[in-house]
Coordinates of C-alpha atoms in Angstrom, one line a residue:
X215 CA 105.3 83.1 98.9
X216 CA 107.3 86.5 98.1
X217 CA 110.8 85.3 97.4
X218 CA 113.9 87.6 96.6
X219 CA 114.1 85.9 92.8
X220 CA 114.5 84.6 89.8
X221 CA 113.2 88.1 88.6
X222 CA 110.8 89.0 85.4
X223 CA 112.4 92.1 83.1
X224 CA 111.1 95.1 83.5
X225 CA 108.2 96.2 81.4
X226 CA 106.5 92.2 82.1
X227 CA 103.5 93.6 84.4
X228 CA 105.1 92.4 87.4
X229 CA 106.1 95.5 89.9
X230 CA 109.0 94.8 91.3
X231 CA 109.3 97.2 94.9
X232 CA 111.7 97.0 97.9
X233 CA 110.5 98.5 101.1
X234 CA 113.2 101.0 103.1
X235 CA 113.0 99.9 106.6
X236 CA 111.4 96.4 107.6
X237 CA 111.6 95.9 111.0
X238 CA 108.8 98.8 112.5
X239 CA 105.1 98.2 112.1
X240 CA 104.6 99.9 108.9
X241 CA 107.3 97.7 107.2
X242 CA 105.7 94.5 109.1
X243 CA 102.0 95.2 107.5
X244 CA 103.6 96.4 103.8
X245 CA 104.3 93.0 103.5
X246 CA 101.6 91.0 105.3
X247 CA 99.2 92.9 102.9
X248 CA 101.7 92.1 99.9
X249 CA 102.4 88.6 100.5
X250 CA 99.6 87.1 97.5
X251 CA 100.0 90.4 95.4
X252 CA 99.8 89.0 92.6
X253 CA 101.4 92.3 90.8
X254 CA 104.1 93.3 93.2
X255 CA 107.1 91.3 94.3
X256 CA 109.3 92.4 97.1
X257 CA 113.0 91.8 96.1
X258 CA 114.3 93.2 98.7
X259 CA 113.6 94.3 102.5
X260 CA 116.2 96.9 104.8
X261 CA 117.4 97.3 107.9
X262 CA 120.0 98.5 110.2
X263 CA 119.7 97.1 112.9
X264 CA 118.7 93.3 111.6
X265 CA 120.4 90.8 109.4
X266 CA 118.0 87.7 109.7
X267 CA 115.6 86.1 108.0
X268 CA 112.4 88.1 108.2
X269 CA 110.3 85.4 109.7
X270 CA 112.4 85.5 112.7
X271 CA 111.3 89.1 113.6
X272 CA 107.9 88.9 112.0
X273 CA 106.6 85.7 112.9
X274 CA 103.8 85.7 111.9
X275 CA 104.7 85.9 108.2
X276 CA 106.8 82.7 108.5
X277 CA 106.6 80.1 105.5
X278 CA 105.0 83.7 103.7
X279 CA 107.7 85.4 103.1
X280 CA 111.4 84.0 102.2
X281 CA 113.7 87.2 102.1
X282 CA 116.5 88.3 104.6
X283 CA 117.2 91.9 106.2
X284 CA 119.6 93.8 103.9
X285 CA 121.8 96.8 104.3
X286 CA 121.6 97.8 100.9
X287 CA 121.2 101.6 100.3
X288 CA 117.9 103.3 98.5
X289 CA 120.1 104.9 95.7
X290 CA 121.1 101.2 95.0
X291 CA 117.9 100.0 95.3
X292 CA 115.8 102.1 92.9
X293 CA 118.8 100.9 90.1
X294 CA 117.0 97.4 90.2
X295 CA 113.2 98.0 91.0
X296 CA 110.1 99.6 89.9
X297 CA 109.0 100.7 93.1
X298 CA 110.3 101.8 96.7
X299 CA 108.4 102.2 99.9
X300 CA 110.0 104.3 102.9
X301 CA 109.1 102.8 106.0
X302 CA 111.4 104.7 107.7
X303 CA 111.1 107.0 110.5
X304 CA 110.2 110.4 109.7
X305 CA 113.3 112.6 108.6
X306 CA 114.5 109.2 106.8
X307 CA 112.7 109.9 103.4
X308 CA 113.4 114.2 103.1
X309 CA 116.8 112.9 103.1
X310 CA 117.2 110.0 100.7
X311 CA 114.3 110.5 98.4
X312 CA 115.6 113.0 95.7
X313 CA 118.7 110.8 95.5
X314 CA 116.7 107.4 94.7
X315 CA 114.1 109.4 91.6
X316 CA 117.1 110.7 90.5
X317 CA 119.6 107.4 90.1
X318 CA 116.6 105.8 88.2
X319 CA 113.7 108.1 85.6
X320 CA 110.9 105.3 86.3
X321 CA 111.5 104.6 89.7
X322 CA 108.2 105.7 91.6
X323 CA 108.2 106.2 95.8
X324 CA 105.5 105.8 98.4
X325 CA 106.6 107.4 101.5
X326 CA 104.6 106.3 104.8
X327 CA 106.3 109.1 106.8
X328 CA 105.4 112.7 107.4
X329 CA 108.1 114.0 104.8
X330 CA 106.4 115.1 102.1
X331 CA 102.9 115.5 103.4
X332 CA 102.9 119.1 103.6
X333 CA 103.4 121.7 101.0
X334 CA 104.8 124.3 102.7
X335 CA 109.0 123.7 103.7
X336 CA 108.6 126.7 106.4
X337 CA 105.7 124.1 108.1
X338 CA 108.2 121.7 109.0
X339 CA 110.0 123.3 111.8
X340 CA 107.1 123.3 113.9
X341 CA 105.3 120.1 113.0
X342 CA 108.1 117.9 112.9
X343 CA 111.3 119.7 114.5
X344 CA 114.1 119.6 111.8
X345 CA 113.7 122.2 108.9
X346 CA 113.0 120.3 105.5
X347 CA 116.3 119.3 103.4
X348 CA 114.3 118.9 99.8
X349 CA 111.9 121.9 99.4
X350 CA 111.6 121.2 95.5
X351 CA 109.9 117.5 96.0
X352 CA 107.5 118.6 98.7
X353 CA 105.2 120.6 95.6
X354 CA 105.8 117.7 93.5
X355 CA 104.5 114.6 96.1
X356 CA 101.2 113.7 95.4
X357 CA 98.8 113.4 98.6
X358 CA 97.8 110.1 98.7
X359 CA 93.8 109.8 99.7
X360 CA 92.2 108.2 97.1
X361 CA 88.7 108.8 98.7
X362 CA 88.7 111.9 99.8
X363 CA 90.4 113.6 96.3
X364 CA 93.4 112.4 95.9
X365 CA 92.8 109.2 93.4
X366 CA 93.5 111.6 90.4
X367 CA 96.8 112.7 91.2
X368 CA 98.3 109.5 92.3
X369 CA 97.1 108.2 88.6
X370 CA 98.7 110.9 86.6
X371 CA 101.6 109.1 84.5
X372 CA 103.5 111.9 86.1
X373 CA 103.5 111.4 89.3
X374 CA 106.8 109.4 90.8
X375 CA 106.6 110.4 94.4
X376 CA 103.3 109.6 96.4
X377 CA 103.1 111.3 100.5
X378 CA 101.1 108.7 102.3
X379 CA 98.6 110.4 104.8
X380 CA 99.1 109.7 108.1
X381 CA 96.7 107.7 110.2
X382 CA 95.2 110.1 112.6
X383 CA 94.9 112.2 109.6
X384 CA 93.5 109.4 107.6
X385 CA 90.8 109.2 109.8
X386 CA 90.1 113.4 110.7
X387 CA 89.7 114.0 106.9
X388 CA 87.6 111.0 105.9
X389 CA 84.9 112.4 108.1
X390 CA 85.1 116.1 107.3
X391 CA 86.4 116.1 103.9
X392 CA 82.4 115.6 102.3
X393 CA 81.4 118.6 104.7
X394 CA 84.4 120.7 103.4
X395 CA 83.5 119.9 99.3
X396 CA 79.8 120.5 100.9
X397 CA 81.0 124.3 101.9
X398 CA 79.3 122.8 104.9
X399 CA 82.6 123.2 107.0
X400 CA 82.3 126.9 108.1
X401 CA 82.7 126.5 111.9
X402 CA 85.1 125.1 114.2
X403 CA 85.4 121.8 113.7
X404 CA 86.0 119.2 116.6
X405 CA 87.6 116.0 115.9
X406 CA 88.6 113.5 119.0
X407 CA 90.4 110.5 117.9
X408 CA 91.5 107.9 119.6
X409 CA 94.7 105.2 118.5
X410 CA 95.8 102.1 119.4
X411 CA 99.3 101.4 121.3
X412 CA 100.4 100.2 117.5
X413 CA 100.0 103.6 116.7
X414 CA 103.2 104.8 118.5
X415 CA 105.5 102.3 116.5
X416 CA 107.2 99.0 117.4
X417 CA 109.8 100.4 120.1
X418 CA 108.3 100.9 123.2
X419 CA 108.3 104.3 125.3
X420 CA 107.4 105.4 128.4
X421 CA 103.4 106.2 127.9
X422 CA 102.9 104.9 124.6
X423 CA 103.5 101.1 124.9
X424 CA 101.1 98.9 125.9
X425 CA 101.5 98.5 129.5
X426 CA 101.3 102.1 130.2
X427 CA 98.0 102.2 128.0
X428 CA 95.9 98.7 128.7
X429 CA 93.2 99.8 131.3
X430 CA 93.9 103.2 130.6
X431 CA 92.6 106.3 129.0
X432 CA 93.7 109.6 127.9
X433 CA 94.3 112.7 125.7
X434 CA 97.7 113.4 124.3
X435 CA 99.1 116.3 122.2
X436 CA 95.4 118.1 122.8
X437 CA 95.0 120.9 120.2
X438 CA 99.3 120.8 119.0
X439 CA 99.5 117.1 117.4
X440 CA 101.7 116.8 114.2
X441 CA 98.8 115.6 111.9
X442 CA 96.6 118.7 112.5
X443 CA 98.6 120.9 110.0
X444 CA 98.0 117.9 107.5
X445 CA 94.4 117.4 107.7
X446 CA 93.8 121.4 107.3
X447 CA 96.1 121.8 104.2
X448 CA 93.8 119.4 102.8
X449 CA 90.7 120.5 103.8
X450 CA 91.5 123.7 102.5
X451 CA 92.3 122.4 99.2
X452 CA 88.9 121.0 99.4
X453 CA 86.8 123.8 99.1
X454 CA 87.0 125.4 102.5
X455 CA 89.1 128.6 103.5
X456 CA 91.1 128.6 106.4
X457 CA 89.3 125.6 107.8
X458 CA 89.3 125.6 112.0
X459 CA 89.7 122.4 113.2
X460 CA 90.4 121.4 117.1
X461 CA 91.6 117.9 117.3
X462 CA 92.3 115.9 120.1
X463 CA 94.3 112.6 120.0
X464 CA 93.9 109.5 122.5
X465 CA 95.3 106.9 123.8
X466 CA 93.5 103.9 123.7
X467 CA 93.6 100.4 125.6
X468 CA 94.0 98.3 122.3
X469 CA 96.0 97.6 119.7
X470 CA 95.3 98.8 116.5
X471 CA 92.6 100.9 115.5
X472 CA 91.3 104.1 115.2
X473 CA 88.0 105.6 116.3
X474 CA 87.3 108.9 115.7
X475 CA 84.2 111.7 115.9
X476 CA 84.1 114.8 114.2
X477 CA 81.1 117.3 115.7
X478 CA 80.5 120.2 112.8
X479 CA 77.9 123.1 113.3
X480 CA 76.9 122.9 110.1
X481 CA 73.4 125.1 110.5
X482 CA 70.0 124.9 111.0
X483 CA 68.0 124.2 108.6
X484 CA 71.3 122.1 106.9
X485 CA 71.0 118.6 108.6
X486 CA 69.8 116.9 105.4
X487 CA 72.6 118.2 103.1
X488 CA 75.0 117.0 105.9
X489 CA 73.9 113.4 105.5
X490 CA 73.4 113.7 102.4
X491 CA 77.4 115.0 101.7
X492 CA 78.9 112.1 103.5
X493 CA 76.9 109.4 101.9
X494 CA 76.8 110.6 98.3
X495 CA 80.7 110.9 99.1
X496 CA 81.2 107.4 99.8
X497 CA 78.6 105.7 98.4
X498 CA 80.9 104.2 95.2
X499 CA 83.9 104.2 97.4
X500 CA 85.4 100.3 97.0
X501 CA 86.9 101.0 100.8
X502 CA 84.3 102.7 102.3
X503 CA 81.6 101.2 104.6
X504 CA 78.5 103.5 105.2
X505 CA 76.8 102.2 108.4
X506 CA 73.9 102.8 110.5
X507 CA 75.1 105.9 113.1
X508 CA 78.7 105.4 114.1
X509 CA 81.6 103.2 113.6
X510 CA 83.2 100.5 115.6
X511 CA 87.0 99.9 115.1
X512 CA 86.5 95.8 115.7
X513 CA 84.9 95.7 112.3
X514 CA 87.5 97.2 110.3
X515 CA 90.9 95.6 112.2
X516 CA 93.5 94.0 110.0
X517 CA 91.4 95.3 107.0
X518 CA 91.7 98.4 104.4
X519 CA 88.2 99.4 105.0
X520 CA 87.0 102.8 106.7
X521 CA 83.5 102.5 108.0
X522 CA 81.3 105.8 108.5
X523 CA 78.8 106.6 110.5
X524 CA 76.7 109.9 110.2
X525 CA 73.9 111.6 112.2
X526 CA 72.2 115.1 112.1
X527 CA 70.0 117.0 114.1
X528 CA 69.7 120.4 115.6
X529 CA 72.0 122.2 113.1
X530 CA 74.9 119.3 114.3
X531 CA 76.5 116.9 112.2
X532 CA 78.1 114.1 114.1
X533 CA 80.6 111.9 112.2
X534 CA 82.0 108.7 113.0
X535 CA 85.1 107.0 111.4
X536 CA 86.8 103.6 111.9
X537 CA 90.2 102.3 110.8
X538 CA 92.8 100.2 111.2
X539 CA 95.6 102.4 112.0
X540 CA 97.9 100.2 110.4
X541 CA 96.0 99.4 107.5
X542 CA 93.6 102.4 106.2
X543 CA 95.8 104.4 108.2
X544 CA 99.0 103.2 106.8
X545 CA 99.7 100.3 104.5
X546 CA 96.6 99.0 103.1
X547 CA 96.4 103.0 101.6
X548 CA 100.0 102.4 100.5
X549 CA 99.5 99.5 98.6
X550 CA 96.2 101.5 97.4
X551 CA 98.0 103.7 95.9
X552 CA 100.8 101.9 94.4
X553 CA 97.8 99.8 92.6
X554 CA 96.7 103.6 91.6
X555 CA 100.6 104.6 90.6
X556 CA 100.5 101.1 88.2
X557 CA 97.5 101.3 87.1
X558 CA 96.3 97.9 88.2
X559 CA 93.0 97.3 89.3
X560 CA 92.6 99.8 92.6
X561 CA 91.0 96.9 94.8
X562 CA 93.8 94.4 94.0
X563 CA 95.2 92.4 97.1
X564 CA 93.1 94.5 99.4
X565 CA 89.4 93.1 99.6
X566 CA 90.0 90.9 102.5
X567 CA 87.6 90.8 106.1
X568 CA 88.9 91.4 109.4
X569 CA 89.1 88.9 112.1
X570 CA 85.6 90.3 113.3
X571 CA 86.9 89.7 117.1

């Protein structure tokens, strides 16, 4: 059971973290995946809006996890632990974060938001809406992929501030990312990818929670959504030069999950070093699943896996990628990389099956 205390001293092996902001999905599933850790221990939880016992908004992690909401602040936090995760809503993070690496020099931060995914502070404005308050941390965050190129930097003793991708993004770059280090990306890409309602966070809004969505269908943000500028940054740092990529979000009548399918023109005459990209790729990858033609979100749900499907024919490679939004797509990659940031085993606490239903 994760309980607040007694504490080990720093320096025993045990991690000691705090997540900023419990009470949203990402918070919820940081701990469900942490509860059994048997590195990290959760001190401490935040909130601003609760002041309860956890259980009693997560119910499903009653009896698992004994810790109350607290007010404390970040700054206060990092004074006490190893480790902080922002769960925050974006904005939250660009704010707080340089304060909380500065109050401590070992304090390390995994941030789940959008803050310091991108590289560029002039990128901001028109991804996210608000212009970026810490321009000097946003070269210094490490992107946090492991499988598609990211593992190194997230392991460098250096590194104290890890941007976790975000879960459409997640998904987009998984299937293009072995094309792009192929230089097999040359031509608009198209990537369709459709969410779960637990993609749109725990407070429900008109079109996004599950009512408006169950029975339903339907595109959203087509060509303009806020993780496009992500998965191109990092395609580019991939190998390919101003990589085109149209991407279409949807809204899907389920929960959690993401499905999506990236169509590439990668050539005649280039369908065998397509499949061959993707599958030499992933084919050591402890959390990818290579299967037969395209991927199915039921198998991956709850889980950190991403399964991948590829086909090829007539000069078109056809991608398919499943996760679980709120695990590959958000925490399961989170604790991922704190494993990574530690230097504990990279699979710890994360090789678990799905429901399967």
């Amino acid at each position: 059971m994760t309980r607040p205390g007694p504490l080990k001293p720093r320096g025993s092996g045990e991690v000691r973290a705090a997540i900023v902001g419990g009470t949203g999905y990402g918070g919820m599933e940081l701990l469900r995946y942490l509860v059994g850790h048997p590195s990290i221990r959760v001190t401490a939880i935040t909130s601003r809006t609760e002041t309860g016992k956890v259980g009693d908004v997560h119910p499903h992690l009653r009896g698992l996890v004994d810790l109350s909401f607290t007010a404390a602040k970040a700054v206060d936090l990092a004074k006490e632990n190893d480790l902080l995760f922002f769960a925050a809503p974006h904005g939250v993070a660009a704010k707080e974060v340089p304060a909380v690496l500065d109050a401590s020099p070992t304090v390390k931060v995994v941030d789940l938001s959008g803050d310091f995914r991108l590289h560029e502070a002039a990128s901001y404005p028109a991804t996210y809406g608000w212009p970026h308050p810490s321009p000097a941390w946003l070269a210094r965050a490490a992107y946090g992929l492991p499988e598609c190129g990211g593992r190194d930097a997230v392991r460098d003793p250096a590194c104290r501030l890890v941007a976790n991708p975000g879960c459409h993004a997640s998904a987009a770059i998984l299937a293009l990312w072995p094309l792009a280090r192929a230089g097999l990306l040359h031509a608009l890409a198209s990537v369709v990818s459709v969410t779960g309602s637990s993609g749109s966070g725990a407070q429900p809004r008109q079109g996004t929670h599950h009512p408006e969505r169950f029975a339903n269908f339907k595109a959203y943000k087509p060509l303009d959504h806020q993780h496009l500028p992500e998965i191109e940054q990092w395609l580019s740092l991939s190998g390919t030069h101003s990589p085109r990529v149209a991407f279409v979000p949807c809204s899907g009548p389920f929960s959690r999950g993401i499905a999506a399918t990236a169509i590439v023109d990668v050539g005649a005459g280039k369908e065998a070093a397509a499949l061959d990209a993707v599958r030499s790729a992933y084919a050591k990858e402890p959390f990818v699943r290579l299967v037969p033609e395209t991927a199915e979100v039921r198998a991956v749900a709850g889980t950190n896996f991403a399964d991948v499907g590829v086909v090829a024919r007539d000069g078109v490679a056809c991608v398919t990628v499943a996760i679980d939004n709120l695990g590959k797509g958000m925490a399961g990659t989170a604790v991922q990389n704190v494993n990574l940031l530690f230097h504990l085993e990279e699979t710890t606490g994360l090789r678990r099956a799905g429901a399967g239903l």
